[in-house]
Short mmCIF file of C-alpha atoms in Angstrom, two decimals:
data_model
loop_
_atom_site.label_atom_id
_atom_site.label_comp_id
_atom_site.label_asym_id
_atom_site.label_seq_id
_atom_site.Cartn_x
_atom_site.Cartn_y
_atom_site.Cartn_z
CA MET P 1 -1.12 -8.46 -18.80
CA LYS P 2 -0.10 -4.90 -17.90
CA GLY P 3 -1.72 -1.86 -16.25
CA LEU P 4 -3.20 -3.16 -12.97
CA ASP P 5 -1.88 -2.41 -9.51
CA CYS P 6 -1.72 -5.18 -6.90
CA SER P 7 -5.19 -4.76 -5.37
CA GLY P 8 -6.71 -4.18 -8.80
CA LEU P 9 -5.33 -7.49 -10.06
CA VAL P 10 -6.78 -9.44 -7.13
CA ARG P 11 -10.13 -7.69 -7.53
CA TYR P 12 -10.17 -8.35 -11.30
CA VAL P 13 -9.28 -12.05 -10.97
CA TYR P 14 -11.98 -12.72 -8.39
CA GLN P 15 -14.57 -10.87 -10.46
CA LEU P 16 -13.70 -13.08 -13.43
CA ALA P 17 -13.80 -16.21 -11.28
CA VAL P 18 -17.11 -15.69 -9.48
CA GLY P 19 -18.92 -13.14 -11.64
CA ALA P 20 -19.19 -10.46 -8.98
CA ASP P 21 -17.03 -7.71 -7.51
CA VAL P 22 -16.34 -9.28 -4.13
CA LEU P 23 -13.04 -7.69 -3.07
CA ASN P 24 -12.78 -3.98 -3.77
CA GLY P 25 -10.63 -1.36 -2.10
CA THR P 26 -6.89 -1.07 -1.44
CA SER P 27 -4.68 -3.87 -0.13
CA ARG P 28 -5.23 -2.65 3.47
CA THR P 29 -9.01 -2.65 3.19
CA GLN P 30 -9.02 -5.97 1.32
CA TRP P 31 -7.31 -7.54 4.35
CA THR P 32 -10.29 -6.51 6.52
CA SER P 33 -12.90 -7.94 4.12
CA SER P 34 -15.97 -9.29 5.89
CA ARG P 35 -16.24 -11.96 3.17
CA ALA P 36 -13.22 -13.86 4.51
CA VAL P 37 -14.13 -17.37 5.68
CA ALA P 38 -10.62 -18.01 7.06
CA ARG P 39 -7.72 -15.80 8.07
CA PHE P 40 -4.07 -16.74 8.53
CA TYR P 41 -1.08 -14.91 9.97
CA ARG P 42 2.69 -15.02 9.56
CA ALA P 43 2.96 -17.20 12.67
CA ASP P 44 0.80 -19.86 10.98
CA GLY P 45 3.38 -20.24 8.20
CA THR P 46 2.36 -20.97 4.61
CA ALA P 47 1.36 -24.63 5.09
CA PRO P 48 -2.39 -23.83 5.56
CA LEU P 49 -2.57 -21.81 2.32
CA LEU P 50 -4.55 -23.05 -0.68
CA PRO P 51 -4.51 -21.84 -4.30
CA GLY P 52 -6.72 -18.77 -4.56
CA ASP P 53 -5.99 -17.48 -1.07
CA VAL P 54 -5.27 -13.74 -0.98
CA VAL P 55 -1.86 -13.02 0.57
CA PHE P 56 -0.78 -9.72 2.10
CA PHE P 57 2.55 -8.08 2.85
CA GLY P 58 3.46 -5.48 5.48
CA GLY P 59 4.78 -5.16 9.00
CA THR P 60 1.36 -4.58 10.61
CA ALA P 61 -2.27 -4.45 9.52
CA SER P 62 -2.03 -0.67 9.22
CA THR P 63 1.11 -0.82 7.05
CA ILE P 64 0.01 -3.50 4.58
CA HIS P 65 1.30 -2.27 1.24
CA HIS P 66 0.98 -5.21 -1.18
CA VAL P 67 -1.43 -8.05 -2.00
CA ALA P 68 -1.22 -11.05 -4.34
CA LEU P 69 -2.89 -14.41 -5.07
CA TYR P 70 -1.44 -17.69 -3.84
CA LEU P 71 -0.93 -20.29 -6.59
CA GLY P 72 0.33 -23.18 -4.48
CA GLN P 73 3.77 -24.75 -4.05
CA GLY P 74 5.09 -21.52 -2.56
CA TYR P 75 4.30 -19.29 -5.56
CA ILE P 76 2.14 -16.19 -6.00
CA VAL P 77 0.88 -14.16 -8.93
CA GLU P 78 1.14 -10.40 -8.48
CA ALA P 79 1.09 -7.00 -10.14
CA PRO P 80 4.34 -5.58 -8.73
CA TYR P 81 3.28 -1.97 -9.27
CA SER P 82 0.76 0.05 -11.24
CA GLY P 83 1.60 -0.24 -14.93
CA GLY P 84 3.96 -3.19 -14.45
CA TYR P 85 3.60 -6.64 -15.98
CA VAL P 86 1.78 -9.30 -13.97
CA ARG P 87 4.27 -11.97 -12.91
CA VAL P 88 4.64 -15.23 -10.98
CA VAL P 89 7.23 -15.19 -8.19
CA ALA P 90 8.01 -17.12 -5.02
CA LEU P 91 6.09 -15.91 -1.99
CA SER P 92 9.43 -15.95 -0.16
CA SER P 93 10.73 -13.26 -2.53
CA HIS P 94 8.87 -10.81 -0.26
CA SER P 95 10.39 -10.68 3.23
CA ASP P 96 7.36 -9.17 4.98
CA TYR P 97 4.54 -11.71 4.45
CA TYR P 98 1.83 -10.61 6.92
CA GLY P 99 -1.03 -13.07 6.41
CA ALA P 100 -3.76 -14.31 4.09
CA ILE P 101 -7.53 -14.56 3.76
CA ARG P 102 -9.70 -17.20 2.10
CA LEU P 103 -12.88 -15.98 0.46
CA TYR P 104 -14.60 -19.32 -0.18
CA ALA P 105 -14.45 -22.59 1.74
CA GLY P 106 -12.55 -25.34 -0.03
CA GLY P 107 -14.80 -27.64 -2.07
CA GLY P 108 -17.79 -25.32 -1.78
CA SER P 109 -19.72 -23.52 -4.45
CA THR P 110 -17.97 -20.72 -6.27
CA THR P 111 -21.26 -18.89 -6.68
CA PRO P 112 -20.91 -15.63 -4.78
CA PRO P 113 -23.41 -14.86 -2.04
CA ALA P 114 -26.18 -12.39 -2.72
CA PRO P 115 -25.03 -8.80 -2.41
CA GLU P 116 -25.16 -7.50 1.13
CA PRO P 117 -25.37 -3.94 2.39
CA ASP P 118 -21.94 -2.35 2.65
CA PRO P 119 -20.44 -2.99 6.08
CA GLU P 120 -19.67 -0.15 8.43
CA PRO P 121 -16.58 1.72 7.22
CA THR P 122 -13.35 0.25 8.48
CA PRO P 123 -11.90 2.55 11.15
CA ASP P 124 -9.07 4.69 9.87
CA PRO P 125 -5.87 2.95 11.03
CA THR P 126 -4.13 6.34 11.04
CA PRO P 127 -6.44 8.61 13.08
CA GLY P 128 -5.30 12.20 13.38
CA LEU P 129 -2.36 11.92 10.98
CA PRO P 130 -1.74 14.62 8.36
CA TRP P 131 -2.88 13.81 4.81
CA VAL P 132 -1.09 15.28 1.81
CA ASP P 133 -1.43 15.24 -1.99
CA THR P 134 1.63 14.32 -4.06
CA PHE P 135 1.91 15.18 -7.76
CA ALA P 136 4.03 12.21 -8.91
CA ASN P 137 5.31 8.82 -7.85
CA ALA P 138 8.20 9.47 -5.47
CA SER P 139 11.14 7.37 -4.30
CA VAL P 140 11.41 6.88 -0.54
CA TYR P 141 14.52 6.45 1.58
CA ALA P 142 15.52 4.94 4.91
CA SER P 143 16.64 8.37 6.17
CA PRO P 144 16.50 12.00 4.98
CA SER P 145 20.23 11.85 4.21
CA SER P 146 20.22 8.55 2.32
CA ALA P 147 20.67 8.41 -1.46
CA ALA P 148 19.64 4.74 -1.83
CA ALA P 149 15.93 4.38 -2.59
CA THR P 150 14.03 1.72 -0.61
CA GLY P 151 10.63 1.90 -2.34
CA THR P 152 7.97 4.10 -3.90
CA LEU P 153 5.13 6.29 -2.68
CA TYR P 154 2.50 6.50 -5.41
CA GLN P 155 1.05 9.78 -6.63
CA GLY P 156 -2.17 10.68 -4.84
CA THR P 157 -3.39 11.32 -1.30
CA ASN P 158 -1.20 9.79 1.40
CA TYR P 159 -0.82 10.07 5.15
CA VAL P 160 2.43 11.13 6.80
CA TYR P 161 3.61 11.04 10.40
CA CYS P 162 5.93 14.01 10.83
CA LYS P 163 8.72 16.00 9.18
CA THR P 164 12.45 16.60 9.61
CA TRP P 165 15.12 18.66 7.83
CA GLY P 166 17.41 16.84 5.41
CA ARG P 167 19.19 16.94 2.08
CA GLU P 168 17.84 19.29 -0.58
CA VAL P 169 15.75 17.99 -3.46
CA ARG P 170 15.69 20.48 -6.34
CA SER P 171 14.43 20.81 -9.90
CA GLY P 172 15.05 24.22 -11.48
CA ASP P 173 13.75 26.90 -9.14
CA SER P 174 11.71 24.41 -7.05
CA PHE P 175 13.36 22.90 -3.97
CA ASN P 176 12.62 21.49 -0.54
CA HIS P 177 14.73 20.43 2.46
CA TRP P 178 11.87 18.93 4.46
CA TRP P 179 11.36 15.16 4.55
CA LEU P 180 8.17 13.40 5.59
CA LYS P 181 7.97 10.05 7.36
CA THR P 182 5.36 7.76 5.80
CA ASP P 183 4.46 4.18 4.83
CA PRO P 184 5.08 3.79 1.08
CA ASP P 185 3.07 1.72 -1.38
CA VAL P 186 6.17 -0.29 -2.30
CA GLY P 187 8.85 -1.17 0.24
CA PRO P 188 9.06 -1.28 4.04
CA GLY P 189 7.07 1.04 6.29
CA GLY P 190 8.45 4.04 8.13
CA GLN P 191 10.41 5.52 5.20
CA TRP P 192 11.10 9.12 4.16
CA VAL P 193 9.82 11.04 1.15
CA SER P 194 10.80 14.55 0.14
CA ALA P 195 8.23 17.31 0.69
CA PHE P 196 9.31 18.48 -2.78
CA TYR P 197 6.51 16.23 -4.11
CA LEU P 198 3.71 18.01 -2.22
CA SER P 199 1.12 19.24 -4.72
CA ARG P 200 -0.15 22.22 -2.77
CA TRP P 201 2.97 23.79 -1.28
CA GLY P 202 6.17 25.35 -2.55
CA ASN P 203 9.80 25.78 -1.60
CA ASP P 204 10.75 24.58 1.89
CA GLN P 205 7.11 24.24 2.95
CA ALA P 206 5.68 21.11 4.57
CA ARG P 207 1.95 21.47 5.23
CA ASP P 208 -0.97 19.06 5.03
CA ASN P 209 -3.97 19.46 2.74
CA ASN P 210 -5.65 21.73 5.29
CA GLY P 211 -2.66 24.09 5.39
CA THR P 212 -1.51 22.96 8.82
CA VAL P 213 2.24 22.71 9.30
CA ILE P 214 3.23 19.05 9.63
CA PRO P 215 4.67 18.43 13.11
CA ASP P 216 8.38 17.78 13.65
CA CYS P 217 9.47 14.22 14.32
#
């Protein structure tokens, strides 16, 4: 199977299993699902996990960046990135296991509960941070001077923390020296992406979607 991102795979599998869309949203919002009947954290280890539990990866709840399904015996099934092939890997292949949720009690009915009104929106875990549009998937780095990529920020609307001056990223007449600190979709949190990828702004500009200059780090 190919073409799903991580949260889309989990959502799709549960819809096939129970006949209803019970786990929508991104990996971060899936972690906060009100349908969870049990919740586990890194400190609990993996011993309590059962096949079908939804496992999450990230340093904190606000930096969760990946989600997968636990298969048992220490293995998970995951979509490593949007457009990649679904694969089975060891849970331990990810170093930042954060926790897991269970959507149905063991041994109970798999019939989903009747639809409920949508819960109150989950509070934004990044209040007041600048939001920016990026025009392509972008590699991220541990520092603005590093040349070794540590992950990927997907194309779309993303939050950033602040900016700093660093090495130039250039393509033809387009260039940018500003680097933005953010939490990528793939890889550890607190990484740097070039402002070159901002959709709305040009050479050596680093503004959010409202036109406000992103603050210095």
